[in-house]
């Protein structure tokens, strides 16, 4: 037992005790200034960045002094105002957005369905990974001629290429998210008798939500790019063109300020969706649950 | 000291509570053990090999037991627990709960894992405790909520019912996991080294609390650990498993060993016995 004897040689140190005087609780907590708390808001910080970018644009445009090549921020704002006031721009935006949302929703749904199927068996997983590695690198716009052949001039062709651009990127993300769900959490869910769709809905989807949301964001960006590009190539059908068509038309007529106004609208919609919709969803879910910072 | 008092205080109610837990009467429980593990051999597959984790392990857990599986790492005790939970199918032998062979995981055997991520982070403490009740369709939403709050109250957690898991410490998360398991009133509660990732002080406190809960609720517990001391403190029966492949080395009663007898000669002697049984084949350091 001497191995377990932990006593060392004789220690001459004595036990010591300290009385702790009470602390003034008010000193432990000091209020932060209004400025600091304002700077904590990401809205404020991002607004400052946007204002600085616009100022830089204005300065460069004034130095260049060539409205045909680079209209200034003020000229673009005025073109934007006229476009909105006449209702043309709003009609274009609503035409684009309605196609975009249909394609995006269908693509997201198909991605979720495909990855859900891939959860259960190896062969379905192989099917998913093979399909994604085949089609994901294929630029959506390269399918447009084929889409026109199959579906003709119209919304269906646009939706087809949109689904293609959204589906594979999202499927890769969702699949990666599902595979990253911890074994403990999986076992906990199965322990309570969860199987099949209920298992996916109650365990895998919430546990993989950070990856799902990343997939949605990427899908959204891909959808916008594809749509604008497709409209540039594809033009309008029966006078119902979208934003891409608006940009293309105005470029042909050398209304560069209108082209910029169209681009600004694309950017603004992107910023709004990212900062209002996606941010709110994240704040209410993954951030609240401590899954992401 | 306070634990000892509490134990004595609730001892009278324990038997009543236990009846509420198990509809089967005690006489038949002697005939049919709550959990019967019969000649179970478990294997797992690696890329190149099929590895035997346990070999022909047999034991019976009676109703109200605190049954501990003890062994060095690599003896397959966690694998055995996973097989009882239904996550693995035995290569040989059978596992029966109340006389029925088990097929796959089910809410009659709730597992408390060692890992803290067993609590879904998207659910609050209360929702976590309600989760198995709802997922297994044991109770409706209202009843589940009430059961959850009652159980959380029992583990002293009522105040934190609306907190999210990521705001809790490791010990608190394990308390929630235990409450979640108890709320289901499983036929057998399976614990896989639930306190191993905790600091020593918290671990000691959790052991006391678990024993106090057992006194109150009288559940049947199967507990996996690699600590001889923890096995003696928690268990009334201890199954010793040999290292790779896991085979039963001994089954001992240790109901007399407790947190308060750790210094006593009898407990020390049993520690020595267990130590010898587990490590006799190894070269002394």
Coordinates of C-alpha atoms in Angstrom, one line a residue:
Chain A
X1 CA 0.0 0.0 0.0
X2 CA 3.0 2.3 0.4
X3 CA 2.6 3.1 -3.3
X4 CA -0.6 4.9 -2.6
X5 CA 0.8 6.9 0.3
X6 CA 0.7 10.5 -1.0
X7 CA 2.0 12.2 2.1
X8 CA 5.3 14.0 1.4
X9 CA 8.0 15.2 3.9
X10 CA 6.9 17.3 6.9
X11 CA 5.4 20.6 5.8
X12 CA 6.0 23.7 8.0
X13 CA 3.4 25.9 6.3
X14 CA 0.4 26.8 8.5
X15 CA -3.3 27.1 7.4
X16 CA -4.3 30.6 6.6
X17 CA -7.7 32.3 6.5
X18 CA -8.9 35.5 5.0
X19 CA -11.9 37.7 5.9
X20 CA -13.4 39.2 2.7
X21 CA -15.0 42.6 3.1
X22 CA -18.3 43.2 1.3
X23 CA -18.1 44.6 -2.2
X24 CA -20.1 47.5 -3.5
X25 CA -22.4 45.7 -6.0
X26 CA -23.0 48.9 -8.0
X27 CA -19.3 49.1 -9.0
X28 CA -19.5 45.6 -10.6
X29 CA -21.8 46.8 -13.4
X30 CA -21.2 50.0 -15.4
X31 CA -23.6 51.1 -18.1
X32 CA -22.2 51.4 -21.7
X33 CA -22.6 54.6 -23.7
X34 CA -25.3 55.1 -26.3
X35 CA -22.7 55.3 -29.1
X36 CA -21.2 51.9 -28.1
X37 CA -24.6 50.3 -27.9
X38 CA -25.6 51.7 -31.3
X39 CA -22.4 50.4 -32.9
X40 CA -23.4 46.9 -31.5
X41 CA -26.3 46.9 -34.0
X42 CA -25.3 45.3 -37.2
X43 CA -27.9 47.4 -39.0
X44 CA -26.0 50.5 -38.1
X45 CA -22.6 49.1 -39.1
X46 CA -23.8 47.8 -42.4
X47 CA -25.6 51.1 -43.2
X48 CA -22.3 52.9 -42.6
X49 CA -20.6 50.6 -45.0
X50 CA -23.3 51.1 -47.7
X51 CA -23.2 54.9 -47.3
X52 CA -19.4 54.9 -47.7
X53 CA -19.6 52.7 -50.8
X54 CA -22.2 55.1 -52.4
X55 CA -20.0 58.1 -51.5
X56 CA -17.0 56.4 -53.2
X57 CA -19.1 55.7 -56.3
X58 CA -20.3 59.3 -56.5
X59 CA -16.7 60.6 -56.2
X60 CA -15.4 58.3 -58.9
X61 CA -18.3 59.1 -61.2
X62 CA -17.8 62.8 -60.8
X63 CA -14.1 62.5 -61.5
X64 CA -14.7 60.4 -64.6
X65 CA -17.5 62.8 -65.7
X66 CA -18.9 60.4 -68.3
X67 CA -22.6 59.5 -67.7
X68 CA -22.7 57.2 -70.6
X69 CA -20.0 54.9 -69.1
X70 CA -20.5 55.5 -65.4
X71 CA -23.5 57.4 -64.3
X72 CA -23.2 58.9 -60.8
X73 CA -25.1 57.7 -57.8
X74 CA -27.4 60.8 -58.0
X75 CA -28.2 60.2 -61.7
X76 CA -28.9 56.5 -60.9
X77 CA -31.1 57.5 -58.0
X78 CA -33.1 59.8 -60.3
X79 CA -33.4 57.1 -63.0
X80 CA -34.5 54.7 -60.3
X81 CA -37.1 57.2 -59.1
X82 CA -38.5 57.7 -62.6
X83 CA -38.6 54.0 -63.2
X84 CA -40.4 53.3 -60.0
X85 CA -42.8 56.3 -60.5
X86 CA -43.8 55.2 -64.0
X87 CA -44.4 51.7 -62.7
X88 CA -42.2 50.1 -65.3
X89 CA -39.6 49.0 -62.9
X90 CA -42.0 47.6 -60.4
X91 CA -43.7 45.5 -63.1
X92 CA -40.3 44.1 -64.2
X93 CA -39.4 43.3 -60.6
X94 CA -42.7 41.6 -59.9
X95 CA -42.4 39.6 -63.1
X96 CA -38.8 38.5 -62.2
X97 CA -39.7 37.8 -58.5
X98 CA -42.7 35.6 -59.3
X99 CA -40.7 33.4 -61.6
X100 CA -37.8 33.4 -59.2
X101 CA -39.9 32.3 -56.2
X102 CA -41.6 29.5 -58.2
X103 CA -38.3 28.1 -59.4
X104 CA -36.6 28.6 -56.0
X105 CA -39.4 26.9 -54.0
X106 CA -39.6 24.0 -56.4
X107 CA -35.8 23.5 -56.4
X108 CA -35.6 23.7 -52.6
X109 CA -38.5 21.2 -52.3
X110 CA -36.9 18.8 -54.7
X111 CA -33.5 19.1 -52.9
X112 CA -35.1 18.3 -49.6
X113 CA -37.0 15.4 -51.1
X114 CA -33.9 13.9 -52.7
X115 CA -31.7 14.2 -49.6
X116 CA -34.5 12.8 -47.5
X117 CA -34.6 9.8 -49.7
X118 CA -30.8 9.5 -49.4
X119 CA -31.0 9.2 -45.7
X120 CA -32.2 5.6 -45.5
X121 CA -30.2 3.4 -47.8
X122 CA -26.7 3.3 -49.3
X123 CA -27.9 3.0 -52.9
X124 CA -30.1 6.0 -52.6
X125 CA -27.2 7.9 -51.1
X126 CA -25.1 6.9 -54.1
X127 CA -27.8 8.0 -56.5
X128 CA -27.9 11.5 -54.8
X129 CA -24.1 11.9 -54.8
X130 CA -23.8 10.7 -58.4
X131 CA -26.5 13.1 -59.6
X132 CA -25.1 16.1 -57.7
X133 CA -21.6 15.5 -59.0
X134 CA -22.9 15.1 -62.5
X135 CA -25.2 18.1 -62.7
X136 CA -23.8 20.5 -60.1
X137 CA -20.9 21.7 -62.4
X138 CA -23.2 22.2 -65.4
X139 CA -24.0 25.9 -65.8
X140 CA -27.7 26.5 -65.7
X141 CA -27.5 28.9 -68.6
X142 CA -26.0 26.2 -70.8
X143 CA -29.3 24.3 -70.5
X144 CA -31.3 27.3 -71.7
X145 CA -31.2 26.3 -75.4
X146 CA -32.4 22.9 -74.5
X147 CA -35.1 24.3 -72.2
X148 CA -36.3 26.5 -75.0
X149 CA -36.5 23.5 -77.3
X150 CA -38.5 21.5 -74.7
X151 CA -40.7 24.1 -73.1
X152 CA -40.7 26.9 -75.6
X153 CA -40.6 30.6 -75.0
X154 CA -42.1 31.2 -71.6
X155 CA -42.1 30.9 -67.9
X156 CA -41.6 27.1 -67.9
X157 CA -38.2 27.3 -69.6
X158 CA -37.1 29.9 -67.0
X159 CA -38.3 27.7 -64.1
X160 CA -36.6 24.7 -65.6
X161 CA -33.2 26.4 -65.5
X162 CA -33.9 27.9 -62.1
X163 CA -34.7 24.5 -60.6
X164 CA -31.5 23.2 -62.1
X165 CA -29.4 25.9 -60.6
X166 CA -31.0 25.7 -57.2
X167 CA -31.5 22.0 -56.8
X168 CA -27.9 20.6 -56.9
X169 CA -26.3 23.3 -54.8
X170 CA -28.9 22.9 -52.1
X171 CA -28.9 19.1 -52.2
X172 CA -25.1 19.1 -51.6
X173 CA -25.5 21.4 -48.6
X174 CA -28.5 19.6 -47.1
X175 CA -26.8 16.2 -47.6
X176 CA -23.6 17.5 -45.9
X177 CA -25.7 18.9 -43.1
X178 CA -27.6 15.6 -42.5
X179 CA -24.3 13.7 -42.5
X180 CA -22.9 16.1 -39.9
X181 CA -25.6 15.3 -37.3
X182 CA -24.0 13.8 -34.2
X183 CA -24.4 10.1 -33.6
X184 CA -25.7 10.7 -30.1
X185 CA -28.5 12.9 -31.3
X186 CA -29.4 10.3 -33.9
X187 CA -29.5 7.6 -31.3
X188 CA -31.6 9.8 -28.9
X189 CA -34.2 10.2 -31.7
X190 CA -34.3 6.5 -32.6
X191 CA -34.5 5.7 -28.9
X192 CA -37.8 7.5 -28.7
X193 CA -39.1 5.5 -31.6
X194 CA -38.7 8.0 -34.4
X195 CA -38.4 6.5 -37.9
X196 CA -38.6 7.5 -41.5
X197 CA -40.1 11.0 -42.2
X198 CA -40.7 11.8 -38.5
X199 CA -37.0 11.0 -37.8
X200 CA -36.0 13.4 -40.7
X201 CA -38.5 16.1 -39.6
X202 CA -37.8 16.0 -35.8
X203 CA -34.1 15.2 -35.7
X204 CA -32.2 15.6 -39.0
X205 CA -33.7 18.8 -40.3
X206 CA -33.5 20.9 -37.1
X207 CA -30.1 19.4 -36.3
X208 CA -28.8 20.3 -39.8
X209 CA -30.6 23.7 -40.0
X210 CA -27.3 25.7 -40.1
X211 CA -26.3 23.8 -43.3
X212 CA -29.9 24.0 -44.6
X213 CA -30.0 27.7 -44.2
X214 CA -26.6 28.1 -45.9
X215 CA -28.0 26.0 -48.7
X216 CA -31.0 28.2 -49.0
X217 CA -28.8 31.3 -49.2
X218 CA -26.6 29.8 -51.8
X219 CA -29.7 28.6 -53.8
X220 CA -31.2 32.1 -53.6
X221 CA -28.0 33.7 -55.0
X222 CA -27.8 31.1 -57.7
X223 CA -31.4 31.6 -58.6
X224 CA -31.0 35.3 -59.0
X225 CA -27.9 35.0 -61.1
X226 CA -29.4 32.4 -63.4
X227 CA -32.7 34.3 -63.8
X228 CA -31.0 37.6 -64.7
X229 CA -28.7 35.9 -67.1
X230 CA -31.5 33.9 -68.6
X231 CA -33.6 37.0 -69.1
X232 CA -30.7 38.7 -70.8
X233 CA -30.4 35.9 -73.3
X234 CA -34.0 34.9 -73.5
X235 CA -35.6 38.4 -73.5
X236 CA -39.3 38.9 -73.1
X237 CA -42.2 36.9 -74.0
X238 CA -45.4 38.8 -74.9
X239 CA -44.0 42.0 -73.4
X240 CA -43.8 40.6 -69.9
X241 CA -40.0 40.8 -69.4
X242 CA -38.3 40.9 -66.0
X243 CA -35.4 42.8 -64.6
X244 CA -32.8 41.2 -66.8
X245 CA -34.8 42.2 -69.9
X246 CA -35.1 45.7 -68.5
X247 CA -31.3 46.0 -68.1
X248 CA -30.7 44.5 -71.6
X249 CA -33.2 46.8 -73.3
X250 CA -31.9 49.9 -71.7
X251 CA -28.3 49.0 -72.5
X252 CA -29.3 48.7 -76.2
X253 CA -30.7 52.1 -76.1
X254 CA -27.7 53.4 -74.1
X255 CA -29.7 54.5 -71.1
X256 CA -26.8 53.6 -68.9
X257 CA -28.5 55.3 -65.8
X258 CA -31.5 52.9 -66.3
X259 CA -29.1 50.0 -66.5
X260 CA -27.6 51.0 -63.2
X261 CA -31.0 51.5 -61.7
X262 CA -31.9 47.9 -62.7
X263 CA -28.6 46.6 -61.2
X264 CA -29.3 48.6 -58.0
X265 CA -32.7 47.0 -57.7
X266 CA -31.1 43.5 -58.0
X267 CA -28.6 44.5 -55.3
X268 CA -31.2 46.0 -53.0
X269 CA -33.5 43.0 -53.2
X270 CA -30.5 40.8 -52.4
X271 CA -29.6 42.9 -49.4
X272 CA -33.2 42.9 -48.1
X273 CA -33.7 39.2 -48.4
X274 CA -30.3 38.5 -46.8
X275 CA -30.6 41.0 -44.0
X276 CA -34.3 40.8 -43.2
X277 CA -35.6 37.4 -44.1
X278 CA -32.5 35.1 -43.6
X279 CA -31.2 37.1 -40.7
X280 CA -34.5 36.9 -38.9
X281 CA -34.8 33.2 -39.5
X282 CA -31.3 32.7 -38.2
X283 CA -31.9 34.8 -35.1
X284 CA -35.1 32.9 -34.3
X285 CA -33.6 29.5 -34.8
X286 CA -29.9 28.5 -35.0
X287 CA -28.6 31.6 -33.2
X288 CA -31.1 31.3 -30.4
X289 CA -30.3 27.6 -30.0
X290 CA -26.6 28.3 -29.8
X291 CA -25.8 26.2 -32.9
X292 CA -24.0 29.1 -34.6
X293 CA -22.5 32.2 -33.1
Chain B
X1 CA -25.2 13.5 5.8
X2 CA -28.3 15.2 4.4
X3 CA -28.5 12.5 1.7
X4 CA -28.5 9.8 4.4
X5 CA -31.4 11.6 6.2
X6 CA -33.3 12.1 3.0
X7 CA -32.9 8.4 2.1
X8 CA -34.3 7.3 5.4
X9 CA -37.1 9.8 5.1
X10 CA -38.3 8.7 1.7
X11 CA -37.7 5.0 2.3
X12 CA -41.4 4.5 3.4
X13 CA -42.8 5.9 0.2
X14 CA -40.4 4.2 -2.2
X15 CA -42.2 0.9 -2.3
X16 CA -45.5 2.7 -3.1
X17 CA -43.9 4.6 -5.9
X18 CA -42.4 1.6 -7.3
X19 CA -45.8 -0.1 -7.6
X20 CA -47.0 2.9 -9.6
X21 CA -44.1 2.4 -11.9
X22 CA -44.6 -1.3 -12.7
X23 CA -47.9 -2.9 -13.3
X24 CA -46.5 -6.4 -12.9
X25 CA -46.5 -7.7 -9.4
X26 CA -43.4 -8.5 -7.6
X27 CA -43.8 -12.3 -7.5
X28 CA -43.8 -12.6 -11.2
X29 CA -40.8 -10.2 -11.4
X30 CA -38.8 -12.9 -9.6
X31 CA -39.8 -15.5 -12.1
X32 CA -39.2 -13.2 -15.2
X33 CA -36.4 -10.8 -14.8
X34 CA -37.0 -7.3 -16.0
X35 CA -34.0 -7.6 -18.3
X36 CA -32.4 -10.9 -19.4
X37 CA -29.2 -10.9 -21.4
X38 CA -28.6 -14.5 -22.6
X39 CA -25.3 -15.6 -24.1
X40 CA -24.9 -12.5 -26.0
X41 CA -22.0 -12.1 -28.4
X42 CA -21.6 -8.8 -30.1
X43 CA -19.5 -7.9 -33.1
X44 CA -18.7 -4.8 -34.9
X45 CA -17.4 -4.4 -38.4
X46 CA -14.4 -2.4 -39.5
X47 CA -13.2 -2.0 -43.1
X48 CA -11.2 -5.2 -42.9
X49 CA -12.4 -7.2 -40.0
X50 CA -15.3 -8.4 -37.9
X51 CA -14.3 -7.7 -34.3
X52 CA -15.8 -9.5 -31.4
X53 CA -16.6 -7.0 -28.6
X54 CA -18.3 -9.3 -26.1
X55 CA -18.5 -13.1 -26.0
X56 CA -21.4 -15.0 -24.5
X57 CA -22.3 -12.6 -21.8
X58 CA -25.3 -13.5 -19.6
X59 CA -26.9 -11.7 -16.7
X60 CA -30.3 -10.9 -15.3
X61 CA -31.5 -7.5 -14.1
X62 CA -34.4 -7.7 -11.6
X63 CA -36.9 -5.0 -11.1
X64 CA -35.6 -2.2 -9.0
X65 CA -32.0 -3.2 -9.4
X66 CA -29.2 -0.7 -9.8
X67 CA -27.2 -3.0 -12.0
X68 CA -23.7 -1.8 -12.9
X69 CA -21.6 -3.0 -15.9
X70 CA -17.9 -2.5 -14.9
X71 CA -14.8 -3.1 -16.8
X72 CA -11.7 -1.5 -18.4
X73 CA -12.1 0.4 -21.6
X74 CA -12.4 -1.9 -24.6
X75 CA -14.4 -4.6 -22.7
X76 CA -17.5 -3.9 -24.7
X77 CA -19.7 -2.6 -21.9
X78 CA -20.9 0.4 -23.9
X79 CA -21.5 -1.9 -26.9
X80 CA -23.5 -4.2 -24.6
X81 CA -25.6 -1.2 -23.5
X82 CA -26.2 -0.1 -27.1
X83 CA -27.3 -3.6 -27.9
X84 CA -29.8 -3.6 -25.0
X85 CA -31.0 -0.2 -26.2
X86 CA -31.6 -1.9 -29.6
X87 CA -29.0 0.0 -31.7
X88 CA -27.1 -3.2 -32.4
X89 CA -28.3 -6.7 -33.1
X90 CA -26.4 -9.5 -31.2
X91 CA -24.5 -11.9 -33.5
X92 CA -25.5 -14.7 -31.0
X93 CA -27.8 -15.0 -28.0
X94 CA -30.8 -12.9 -27.1
X95 CA -31.8 -9.9 -25.0
X96 CA -35.3 -10.0 -23.5
X97 CA -37.2 -7.2 -21.7
X98 CA -40.0 -8.6 -19.6
X99 CA -39.6 -11.9 -21.4
X100 CA -40.0 -10.4 -24.9
X101 CA -37.0 -10.4 -27.2
X102 CA -36.1 -6.8 -28.2
X103 CA -36.1 -5.7 -31.8
X104 CA -34.5 -2.3 -32.4
X105 CA -34.6 0.9 -30.3
X106 CA -37.7 1.7 -28.3
X107 CA -39.0 4.2 -25.7
X108 CA -39.3 1.4 -23.1
X109 CA -35.5 1.6 -22.7
X110 CA -34.4 5.2 -22.4
X111 CA -30.7 5.9 -22.7
X112 CA -28.8 8.6 -20.9
X113 CA -25.6 9.1 -23.0
X114 CA -22.3 10.4 -21.8
X115 CA -22.1 13.1 -24.5
X116 CA -23.7 16.5 -23.7
X117 CA -25.0 16.8 -27.3
X118 CA -27.7 14.3 -26.6
X119 CA -30.1 17.3 -25.9
X120 CA -31.4 18.7 -29.2
X121 CA -30.2 22.3 -29.0
X122 CA -33.3 23.6 -30.7
X123 CA -35.5 22.6 -27.8
X124 CA -35.7 24.3 -24.4
X125 CA -35.2 22.2 -21.3
X126 CA -38.9 21.7 -20.9
X127 CA -39.4 20.8 -24.6
X128 CA -36.4 18.4 -24.3
X129 CA -38.1 16.5 -21.5
X130 CA -41.4 16.5 -23.4
X131 CA -39.7 15.3 -26.6
X132 CA -39.7 11.5 -26.0
X133 CA -43.2 11.6 -24.5
X134 CA -44.4 13.3 -27.7
X135 CA -42.2 11.5 -30.2
X136 CA -43.3 8.1 -28.9
X137 CA -46.9 9.3 -28.6
X138 CA -47.0 8.3 -25.0
X139 CA -48.8 11.4 -23.9
X140 CA -50.6 14.3 -25.5
X141 CA -49.1 17.8 -25.5
X142 CA -50.8 19.0 -22.3
X143 CA -50.1 15.9 -20.3
X144 CA -46.5 15.8 -21.5
X145 CA -45.9 19.3 -20.4
X146 CA -47.3 18.6 -17.0
X147 CA -45.2 15.5 -16.7
X148 CA -42.1 17.4 -17.8
X149 CA -42.6 20.1 -15.3
X150 CA -43.2 17.6 -12.5
X151 CA -40.1 15.7 -13.4
X152 CA -37.9 18.8 -13.7
X153 CA -39.2 19.9 -10.3
X154 CA -37.9 16.5 -8.9
X155 CA -34.4 17.1 -10.2
X156 CA -34.5 20.6 -8.9
X157 CA -34.7 22.2 -12.3
X158 CA -38.1 24.0 -12.3
X159 CA -36.5 27.5 -12.7
X160 CA -34.6 26.6 -15.8
X161 CA -37.5 25.1 -17.8
X162 CA -37.3 27.7 -20.6
X163 CA -33.5 27.8 -20.9
X164 CA -31.9 26.4 -24.0
X165 CA -29.3 23.7 -23.5
X166 CA -26.3 25.7 -24.8
X167 CA -26.7 28.0 -21.8
X168 CA -26.3 25.2 -19.3
X169 CA -23.2 23.6 -17.7
X170 CA -22.3 20.0 -18.3
X171 CA -23.8 18.8 -15.0
X172 CA -27.0 20.7 -15.7
X173 CA -27.3 19.1 -19.1
X174 CA -26.9 15.7 -17.6
X175 CA -29.6 16.5 -15.1
X176 CA -31.9 17.4 -17.9
X177 CA -31.1 14.2 -19.7
X178 CA -31.8 12.2 -16.6
X179 CA -35.1 14.1 -16.1
X180 CA -36.0 13.4 -19.7
X181 CA -35.3 9.7 -19.2
X182 CA -37.3 9.5 -15.9
X183 CA -40.3 11.4 -17.4
X184 CA -40.7 8.5 -19.8
X185 CA -40.9 6.0 -16.9
X186 CA -39.0 3.4 -18.9
X187 CA -39.0 -0.3 -18.0
X188 CA -35.2 0.1 -17.6
X189 CA -33.1 3.2 -17.5
X190 CA -29.8 2.8 -19.4
X191 CA -26.9 5.0 -18.5
X192 CA -23.7 5.0 -20.5
X193 CA -21.0 6.6 -18.3
X194 CA -23.3 9.6 -17.8
X195 CA -20.9 11.3 -15.4
X196 CA -17.6 10.5 -17.0
X197 CA -17.3 13.9 -18.7
X198 CA -18.0 15.9 -15.5
X199 CA -15.5 17.3 -13.0
X200 CA -15.0 15.3 -9.8
X201 CA -17.1 17.5 -7.5
X202 CA -20.1 17.6 -9.9
X203 CA -19.8 13.9 -10.5
X204 CA -20.0 13.2 -6.7
X205 CA -23.1 15.5 -6.5
X206 CA -24.7 13.8 -9.4
X207 CA -24.2 10.4 -7.9
X208 CA -25.9 11.5 -4.7
X209 CA -28.8 13.0 -6.7
X210 CA -29.2 9.8 -8.8
X211 CA -29.3 7.7 -5.7
X212 CA -31.8 10.1 -4.0
X213 CA -34.0 9.9 -7.2
X214 CA -33.8 6.1 -7.1
X215 CA -35.0 6.2 -3.5
X216 CA -38.0 8.4 -4.6
X217 CA -38.9 6.7 -7.8
X218 CA -37.6 3.2 -7.6
X219 CA -36.7 2.8 -11.3
X220 CA -34.7 -0.1 -12.7
X221 CA -31.2 1.1 -13.6
X222 CA -28.5 -0.3 -15.8
X223 CA -25.4 1.7 -15.4
X224 CA -22.1 1.5 -17.3
X225 CA -18.9 2.8 -15.8
X226 CA -15.1 2.2 -15.7
X227 CA -14.7 3.5 -12.2
X228 CA -14.7 0.8 -9.4
X229 CA -15.6 3.4 -6.9
X230 CA -18.6 4.7 -8.9
X231 CA -19.7 1.1 -9.5
X232 CA -19.7 0.4 -5.7
X233 CA -21.5 3.7 -4.9
X234 CA -24.2 3.4 -7.6
X235 CA -24.8 -0.3 -7.8
X236 CA -26.5 -2.9 -5.7
X237 CA -25.2 -5.6 -8.2
X238 CA -22.0 -5.2 -10.2
X239 CA -21.1 -7.3 -13.3
X240 CA -17.3 -7.4 -13.9
X241 CA -16.3 -7.7 -17.5
X242 CA -12.9 -8.9 -18.7
X243 CA -11.0 -6.8 -21.3
X244 CA -11.3 -7.7 -24.9
X245 CA -13.4 -9.7 -25.7
X246 CA -15.8 -8.8 -22.9
X247 CA -16.7 -11.9 -20.9
X248 CA -18.3 -12.0 -17.5
X249 CA -15.6 -12.3 -14.8
X250 CA -17.9 -12.0 -11.8
X251 CA -21.2 -10.8 -10.5
X252 CA -21.1 -9.2 -7.1
X253 CA -23.6 -7.7 -4.7
X254 CA -22.5 -4.4 -3.3
X255 CA -25.6 -2.9 -1.8
X256 CA -23.8 -2.2 1.4
X257 CA -21.2 0.0 -0.3
X258 CA -22.3 3.7 -0.4
X259 CA -20.8 7.2 -0.4
X260 CA -20.7 6.9 3.4
X261 CA -19.0 3.6 3.6
X262 CA -16.1 4.5 1.3
X263 CA -13.7 4.5 4.3
X264 CA -15.0 1.3 5.8
X265 CA -13.0 -2.0 5.9
X266 CA -15.8 -4.0 4.1
X267 CA -16.0 -1.6 1.2
X268 CA -12.2 -1.3 0.9
X269 CA -12.0 -5.1 0.9
X270 CA -14.6 -5.3 -1.9
X271 CA -12.7 -2.7 -3.9
X272 CA -9.6 -4.8 -3.5
X273 CA -11.5 -7.9 -4.6
X274 CA -12.9 -6.1 -7.7
X275 CA -9.5 -4.7 -8.5
X276 CA -7.9 -8.2 -8.3
X277 CA -10.6 -9.8 -10.4
X278 CA -10.2 -7.1 -13.1
X279 CA -6.5 -6.8 -13.2
X280 CA -5.0 -10.1 -11.9
X281 CA -3.8 -11.1 -15.4
X282 CA -1.8 -7.9 -15.9
X283 CA 1.8 -7.4 -14.9
X284 CA 2.0 -5.3 -11.8
X285 CA 3.4 -1.8 -12.5

